Structures are given as structure tokens and as C-alpha cells.
mmCIF file with all atom_site columns, C-alpha atoms in Angstrom:
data_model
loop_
_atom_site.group_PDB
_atom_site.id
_atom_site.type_symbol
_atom_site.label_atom_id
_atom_site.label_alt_id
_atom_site.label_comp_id
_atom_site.label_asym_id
_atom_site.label_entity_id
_atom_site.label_seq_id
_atom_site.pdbx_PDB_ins_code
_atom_site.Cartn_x
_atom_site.Cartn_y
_atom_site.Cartn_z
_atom_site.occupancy
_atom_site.B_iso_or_equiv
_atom_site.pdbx_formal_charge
_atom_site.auth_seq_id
_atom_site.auth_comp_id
_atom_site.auth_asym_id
_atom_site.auth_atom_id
_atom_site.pdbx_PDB_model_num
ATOM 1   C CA . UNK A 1 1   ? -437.136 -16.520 54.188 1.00 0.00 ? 1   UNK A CA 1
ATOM 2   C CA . UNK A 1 2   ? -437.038 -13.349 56.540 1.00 0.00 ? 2   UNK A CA 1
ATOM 3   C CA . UNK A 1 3   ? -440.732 -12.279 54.670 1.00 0.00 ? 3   UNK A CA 1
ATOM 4   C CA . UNK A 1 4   ? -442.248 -15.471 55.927 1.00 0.00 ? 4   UNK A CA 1
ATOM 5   C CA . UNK A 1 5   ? -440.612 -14.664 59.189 1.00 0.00 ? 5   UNK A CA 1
ATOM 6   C CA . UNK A 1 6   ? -442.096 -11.404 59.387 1.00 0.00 ? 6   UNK A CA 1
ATOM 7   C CA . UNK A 1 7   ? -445.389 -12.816 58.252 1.00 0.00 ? 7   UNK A CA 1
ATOM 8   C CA . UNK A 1 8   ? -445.779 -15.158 61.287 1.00 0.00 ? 8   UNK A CA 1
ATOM 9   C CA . UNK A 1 9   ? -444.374 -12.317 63.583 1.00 0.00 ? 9   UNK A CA 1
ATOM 10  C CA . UNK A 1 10  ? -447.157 -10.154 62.491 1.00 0.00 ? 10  UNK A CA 1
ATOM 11  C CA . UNK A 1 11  ? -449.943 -13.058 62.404 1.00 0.00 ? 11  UNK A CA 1
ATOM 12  C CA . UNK A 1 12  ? -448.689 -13.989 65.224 1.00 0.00 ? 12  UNK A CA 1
ATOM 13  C CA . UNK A 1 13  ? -448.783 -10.407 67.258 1.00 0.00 ? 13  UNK A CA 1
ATOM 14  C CA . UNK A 1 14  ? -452.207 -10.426 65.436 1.00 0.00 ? 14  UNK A CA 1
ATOM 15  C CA . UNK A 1 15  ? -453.173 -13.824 67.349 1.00 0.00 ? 15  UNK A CA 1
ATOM 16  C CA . UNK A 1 16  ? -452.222 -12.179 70.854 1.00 0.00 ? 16  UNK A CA 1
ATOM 17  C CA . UNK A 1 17  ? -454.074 -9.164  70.390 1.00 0.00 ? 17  UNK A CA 1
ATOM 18  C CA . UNK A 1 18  ? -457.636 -10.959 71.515 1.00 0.00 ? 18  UNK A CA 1
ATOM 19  C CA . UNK A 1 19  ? -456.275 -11.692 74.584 1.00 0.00 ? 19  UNK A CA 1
ATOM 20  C CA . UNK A 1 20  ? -455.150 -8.351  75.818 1.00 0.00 ? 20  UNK A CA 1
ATOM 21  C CA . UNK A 1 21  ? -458.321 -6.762  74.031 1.00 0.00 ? 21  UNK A CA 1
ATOM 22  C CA . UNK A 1 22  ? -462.183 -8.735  74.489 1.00 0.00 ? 22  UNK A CA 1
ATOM 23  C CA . UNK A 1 23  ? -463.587 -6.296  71.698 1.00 0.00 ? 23  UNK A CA 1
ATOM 24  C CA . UNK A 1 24  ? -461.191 -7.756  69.305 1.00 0.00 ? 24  UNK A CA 1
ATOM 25  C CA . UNK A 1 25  ? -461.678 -11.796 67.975 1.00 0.00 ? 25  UNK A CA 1
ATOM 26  C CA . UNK A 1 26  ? -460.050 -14.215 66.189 1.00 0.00 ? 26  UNK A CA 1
ATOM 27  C CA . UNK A 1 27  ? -461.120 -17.306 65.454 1.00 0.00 ? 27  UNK A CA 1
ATOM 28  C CA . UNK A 1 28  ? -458.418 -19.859 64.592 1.00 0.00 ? 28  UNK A CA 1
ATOM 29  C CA . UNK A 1 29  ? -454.411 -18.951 64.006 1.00 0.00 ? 29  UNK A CA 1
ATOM 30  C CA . UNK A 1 30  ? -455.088 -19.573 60.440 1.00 0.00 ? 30  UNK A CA 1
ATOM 31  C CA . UNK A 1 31  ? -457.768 -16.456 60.122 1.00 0.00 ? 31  UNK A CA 1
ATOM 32  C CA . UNK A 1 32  ? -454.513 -14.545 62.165 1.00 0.00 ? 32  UNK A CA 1
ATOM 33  C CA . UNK A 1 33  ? -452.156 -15.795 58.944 1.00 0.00 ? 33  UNK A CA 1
ATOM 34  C CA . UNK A 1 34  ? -454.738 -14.239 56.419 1.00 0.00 ? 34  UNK A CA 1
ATOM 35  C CA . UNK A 1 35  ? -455.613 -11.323 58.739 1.00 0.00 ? 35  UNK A CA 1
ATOM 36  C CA . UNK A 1 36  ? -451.667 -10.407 58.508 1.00 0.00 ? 36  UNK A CA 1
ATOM 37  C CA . UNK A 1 37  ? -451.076 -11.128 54.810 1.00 0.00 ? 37  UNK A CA 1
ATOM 38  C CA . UNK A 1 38  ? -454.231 -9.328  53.960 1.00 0.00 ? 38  UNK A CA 1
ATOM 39  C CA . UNK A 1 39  ? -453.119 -6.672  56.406 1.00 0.00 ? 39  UNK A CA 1
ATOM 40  C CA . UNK A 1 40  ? -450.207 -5.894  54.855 1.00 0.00 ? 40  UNK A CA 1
ATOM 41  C CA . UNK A 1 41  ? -451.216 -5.548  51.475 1.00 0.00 ? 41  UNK A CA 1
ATOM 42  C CA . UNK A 1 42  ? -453.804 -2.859  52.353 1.00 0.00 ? 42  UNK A CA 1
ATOM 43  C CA . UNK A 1 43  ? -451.277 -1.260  54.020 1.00 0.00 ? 43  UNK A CA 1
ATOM 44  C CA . UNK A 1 44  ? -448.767 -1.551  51.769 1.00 0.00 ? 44  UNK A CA 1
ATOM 45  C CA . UNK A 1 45  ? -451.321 -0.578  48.880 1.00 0.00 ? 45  UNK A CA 1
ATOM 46  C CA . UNK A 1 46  ? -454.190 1.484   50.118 1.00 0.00 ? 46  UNK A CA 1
ATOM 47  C CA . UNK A 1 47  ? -452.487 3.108   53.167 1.00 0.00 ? 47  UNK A CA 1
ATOM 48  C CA . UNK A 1 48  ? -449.949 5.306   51.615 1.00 0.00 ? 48  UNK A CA 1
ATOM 49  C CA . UNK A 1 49  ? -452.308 6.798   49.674 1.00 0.00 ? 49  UNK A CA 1
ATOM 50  C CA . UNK A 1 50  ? -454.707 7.870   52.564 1.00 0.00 ? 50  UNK A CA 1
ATOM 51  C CA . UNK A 1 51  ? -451.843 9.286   54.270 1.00 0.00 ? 51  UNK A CA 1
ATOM 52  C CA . UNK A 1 52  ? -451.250 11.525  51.107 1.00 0.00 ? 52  UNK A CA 1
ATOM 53  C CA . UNK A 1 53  ? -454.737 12.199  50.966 1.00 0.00 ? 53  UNK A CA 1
ATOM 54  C CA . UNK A 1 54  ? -454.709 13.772  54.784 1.00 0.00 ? 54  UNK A CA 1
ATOM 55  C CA . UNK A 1 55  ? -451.551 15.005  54.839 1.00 0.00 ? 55  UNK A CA 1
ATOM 56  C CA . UNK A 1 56  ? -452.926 18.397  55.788 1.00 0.00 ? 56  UNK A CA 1
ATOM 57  C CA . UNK A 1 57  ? -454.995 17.307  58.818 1.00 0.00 ? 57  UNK A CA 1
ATOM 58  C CA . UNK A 1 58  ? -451.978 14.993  59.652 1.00 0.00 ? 58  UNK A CA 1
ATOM 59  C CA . UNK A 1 59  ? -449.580 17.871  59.843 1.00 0.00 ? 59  UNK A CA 1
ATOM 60  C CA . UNK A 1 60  ? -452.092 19.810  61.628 1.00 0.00 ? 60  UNK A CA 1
ATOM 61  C CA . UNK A 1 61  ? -452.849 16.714  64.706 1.00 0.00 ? 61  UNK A CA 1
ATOM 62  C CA . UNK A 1 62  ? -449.148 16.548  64.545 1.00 0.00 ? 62  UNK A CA 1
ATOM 63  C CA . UNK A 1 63  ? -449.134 13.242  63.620 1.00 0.00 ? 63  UNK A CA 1
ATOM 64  C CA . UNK A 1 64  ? -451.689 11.760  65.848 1.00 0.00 ? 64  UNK A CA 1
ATOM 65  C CA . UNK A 1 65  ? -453.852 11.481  62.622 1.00 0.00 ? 65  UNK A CA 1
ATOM 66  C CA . UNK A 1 66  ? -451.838 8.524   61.133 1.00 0.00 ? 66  UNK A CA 1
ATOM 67  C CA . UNK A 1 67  ? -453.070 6.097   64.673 1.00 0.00 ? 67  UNK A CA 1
ATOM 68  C CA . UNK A 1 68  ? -456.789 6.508   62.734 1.00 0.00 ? 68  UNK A CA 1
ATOM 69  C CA . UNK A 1 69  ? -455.230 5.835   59.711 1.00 0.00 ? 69  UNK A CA 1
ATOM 70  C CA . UNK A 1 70  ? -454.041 2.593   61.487 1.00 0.00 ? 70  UNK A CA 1
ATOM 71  C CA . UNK A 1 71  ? -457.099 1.910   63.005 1.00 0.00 ? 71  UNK A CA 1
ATOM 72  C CA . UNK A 1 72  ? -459.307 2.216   59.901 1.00 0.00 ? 72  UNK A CA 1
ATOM 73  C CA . UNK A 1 73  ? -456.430 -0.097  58.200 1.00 0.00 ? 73  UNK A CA 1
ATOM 74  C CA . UNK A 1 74  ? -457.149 -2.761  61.265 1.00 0.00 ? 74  UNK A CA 1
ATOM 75  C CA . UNK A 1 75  ? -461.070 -2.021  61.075 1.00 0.00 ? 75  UNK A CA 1
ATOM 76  C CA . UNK A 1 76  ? -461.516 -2.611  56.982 1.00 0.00 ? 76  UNK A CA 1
ATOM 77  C CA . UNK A 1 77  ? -459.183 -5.653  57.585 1.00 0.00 ? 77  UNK A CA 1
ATOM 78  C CA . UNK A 1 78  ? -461.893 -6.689  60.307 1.00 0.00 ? 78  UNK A CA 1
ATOM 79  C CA . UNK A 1 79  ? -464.740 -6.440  57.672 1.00 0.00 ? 79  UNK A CA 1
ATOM 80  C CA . UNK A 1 80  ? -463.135 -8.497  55.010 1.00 0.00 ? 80  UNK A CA 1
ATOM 81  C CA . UNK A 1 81  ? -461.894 -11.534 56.910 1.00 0.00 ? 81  UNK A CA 1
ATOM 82  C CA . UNK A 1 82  ? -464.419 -13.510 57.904 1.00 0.00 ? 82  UNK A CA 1
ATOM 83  C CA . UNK A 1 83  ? -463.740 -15.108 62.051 1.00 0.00 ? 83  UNK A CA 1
ATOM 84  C CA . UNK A 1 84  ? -461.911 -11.493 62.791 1.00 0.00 ? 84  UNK A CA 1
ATOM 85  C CA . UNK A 1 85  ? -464.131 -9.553  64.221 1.00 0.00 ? 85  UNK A CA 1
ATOM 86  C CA . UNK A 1 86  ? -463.573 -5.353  65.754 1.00 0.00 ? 86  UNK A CA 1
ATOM 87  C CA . UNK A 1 87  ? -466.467 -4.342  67.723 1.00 0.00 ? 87  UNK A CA 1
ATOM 88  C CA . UNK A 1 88  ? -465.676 -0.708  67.212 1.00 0.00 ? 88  UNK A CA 1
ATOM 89  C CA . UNK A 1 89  ? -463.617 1.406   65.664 1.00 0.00 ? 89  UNK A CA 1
ATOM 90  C CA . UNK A 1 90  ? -462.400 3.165   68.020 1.00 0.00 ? 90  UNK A CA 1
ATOM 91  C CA . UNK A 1 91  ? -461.816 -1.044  69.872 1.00 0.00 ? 91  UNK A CA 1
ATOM 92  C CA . UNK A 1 92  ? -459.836 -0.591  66.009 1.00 0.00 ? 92  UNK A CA 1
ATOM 93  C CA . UNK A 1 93  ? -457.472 2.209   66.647 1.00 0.00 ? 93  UNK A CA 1
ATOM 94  C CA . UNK A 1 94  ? -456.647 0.634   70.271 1.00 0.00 ? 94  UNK A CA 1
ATOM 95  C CA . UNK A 1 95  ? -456.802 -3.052  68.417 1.00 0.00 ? 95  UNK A CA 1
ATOM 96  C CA . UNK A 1 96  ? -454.005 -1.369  65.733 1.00 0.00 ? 96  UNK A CA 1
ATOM 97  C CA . UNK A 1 97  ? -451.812 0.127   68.696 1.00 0.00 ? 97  UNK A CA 1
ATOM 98  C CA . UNK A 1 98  ? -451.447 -2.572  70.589 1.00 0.00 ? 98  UNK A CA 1
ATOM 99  C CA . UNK A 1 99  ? -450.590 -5.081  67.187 1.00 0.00 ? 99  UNK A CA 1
ATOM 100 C CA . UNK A 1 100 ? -448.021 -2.503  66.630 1.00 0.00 ? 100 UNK A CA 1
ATOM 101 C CA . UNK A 1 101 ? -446.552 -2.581  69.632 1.00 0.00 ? 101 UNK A CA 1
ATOM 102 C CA . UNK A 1 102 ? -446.149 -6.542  69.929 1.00 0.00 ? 102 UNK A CA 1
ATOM 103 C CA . UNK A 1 103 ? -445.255 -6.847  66.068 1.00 0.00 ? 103 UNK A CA 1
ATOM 104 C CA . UNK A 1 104 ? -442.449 -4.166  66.901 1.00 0.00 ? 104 UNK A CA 1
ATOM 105 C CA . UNK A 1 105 ? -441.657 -5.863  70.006 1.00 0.00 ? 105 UNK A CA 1
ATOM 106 C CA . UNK A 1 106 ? -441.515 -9.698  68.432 1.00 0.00 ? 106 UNK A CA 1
ATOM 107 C CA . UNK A 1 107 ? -439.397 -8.702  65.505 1.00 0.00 ? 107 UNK A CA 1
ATOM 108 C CA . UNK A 1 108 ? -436.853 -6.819  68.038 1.00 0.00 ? 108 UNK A CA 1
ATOM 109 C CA . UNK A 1 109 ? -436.504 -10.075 69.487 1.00 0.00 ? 109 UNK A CA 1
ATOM 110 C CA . UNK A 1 110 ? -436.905 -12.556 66.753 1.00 0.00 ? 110 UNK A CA 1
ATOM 111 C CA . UNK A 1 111 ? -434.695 -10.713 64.083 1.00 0.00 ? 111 UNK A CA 1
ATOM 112 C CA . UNK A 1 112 ? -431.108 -10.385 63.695 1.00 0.00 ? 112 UNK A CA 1
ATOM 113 C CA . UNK A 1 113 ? -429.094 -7.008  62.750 1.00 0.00 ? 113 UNK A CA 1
ATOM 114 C CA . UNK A 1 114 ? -427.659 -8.494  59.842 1.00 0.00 ? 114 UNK A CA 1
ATOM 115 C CA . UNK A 1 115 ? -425.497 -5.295  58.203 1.00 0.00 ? 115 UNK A CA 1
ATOM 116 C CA . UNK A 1 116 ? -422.591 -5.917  61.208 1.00 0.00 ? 116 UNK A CA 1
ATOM 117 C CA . UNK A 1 117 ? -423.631 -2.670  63.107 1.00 0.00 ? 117 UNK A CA 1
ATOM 118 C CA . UNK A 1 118 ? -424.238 -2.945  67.034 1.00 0.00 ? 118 UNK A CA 1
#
């Protein structure tokens, strides 16, 4: 039950991000469900292994090079569902930031602390 909650969290963060950002556009709420489950398999699959694969230049941007990891993540997302549409990449990487931000934000609200710490 909470991974179907998280799932309409992040489609649903995913569905807000066109409205904050014109060079980002989704077509229907159901392209937003796809967009998040398809989402988080590539990142779940395909994105550790990029960050292993720049680990160097990661350590070297201190970090900063995982937010193009991100946006690349959003971008190739953007190419393989058809109705969501990225007109840049670098619309991507600021597309990717801001879905972070009101995923993170959504399930601070929407989700309980169930292990009985404050």
C-alpha cells in the first residue's frame, strides 16, 4: 500500500511540474502515472550505475554532478513516454530539481513516521 502511495506522490509531483515550468509538458495525469513508474525504474535500474560510472568527476564537482545525472534520468524519461515532452536538457536538469523538491515535499506531508521516533 505505501508503494502505490509513493507512486501517486511522485506522478503526482510529476503532474505539477508543467505548471511551474512551460518547457516541460504533460499531457493527461495518466502519461504523469507512467512517467513516474517508468521513472523510477530507470532510476532504480540504470541510475546507480551511471553514478558508478562518474564517480570520479562526481567527487571532483563535489557532488553537483549527480543534478545531471538527474536531469538526463528526467530527459531519457521525456523521450520514451510519449505526451511528456522536455524541451531541453538543461529545461531537464531544472525539470528534475524542481520534481524532487515537490516529491520530497508531498511525501513529508503525506507520509507517516511509522518506527515511533519524533
Amino acid at each position: 500500500m505505501r508503494l502505490l502511495l509513493i507512486w501517486f506522490i511522485n506522478a503526482a509531483a510529476l503532474f505539477a511540474v508543467p505548471y511551474l515550468m512551460h518547457s516541460v509538458t504533460m499531457s493527461s495525469g495518466w502519461t504523469a502515472l507512467l512517467a513516474a513508474a517508468v521513472l523510477g525504474l530507470v532510476n532504480a535500474l540504470i541510475r546507480p550505475l551511471l553514478i558508478l560510472l562518474t564517480l570520479p568527476v562526481t567527487f571532483l564537482s563535489l557532488g553537483l554532478f549527480i543534478l545531471i545525472i538527474n536531469g538526463f534520468m528526467f530527459w531519457l524519461v521525456a523521450q520514451m513516454i510519449a505526451g511528456f515532452h522536455v524541451a531541453s536538457f538543461w529545461s531537464a536538469v531544472g525539470g528534475a530539481i524542481l520534481y524532487s523538491i515537490i516529491s520530497w515535499a508531498l511525501s513529508t506531508l503525506l507520509l507517516s513516521n511509522d518506527d515511533g521516533k519524533a
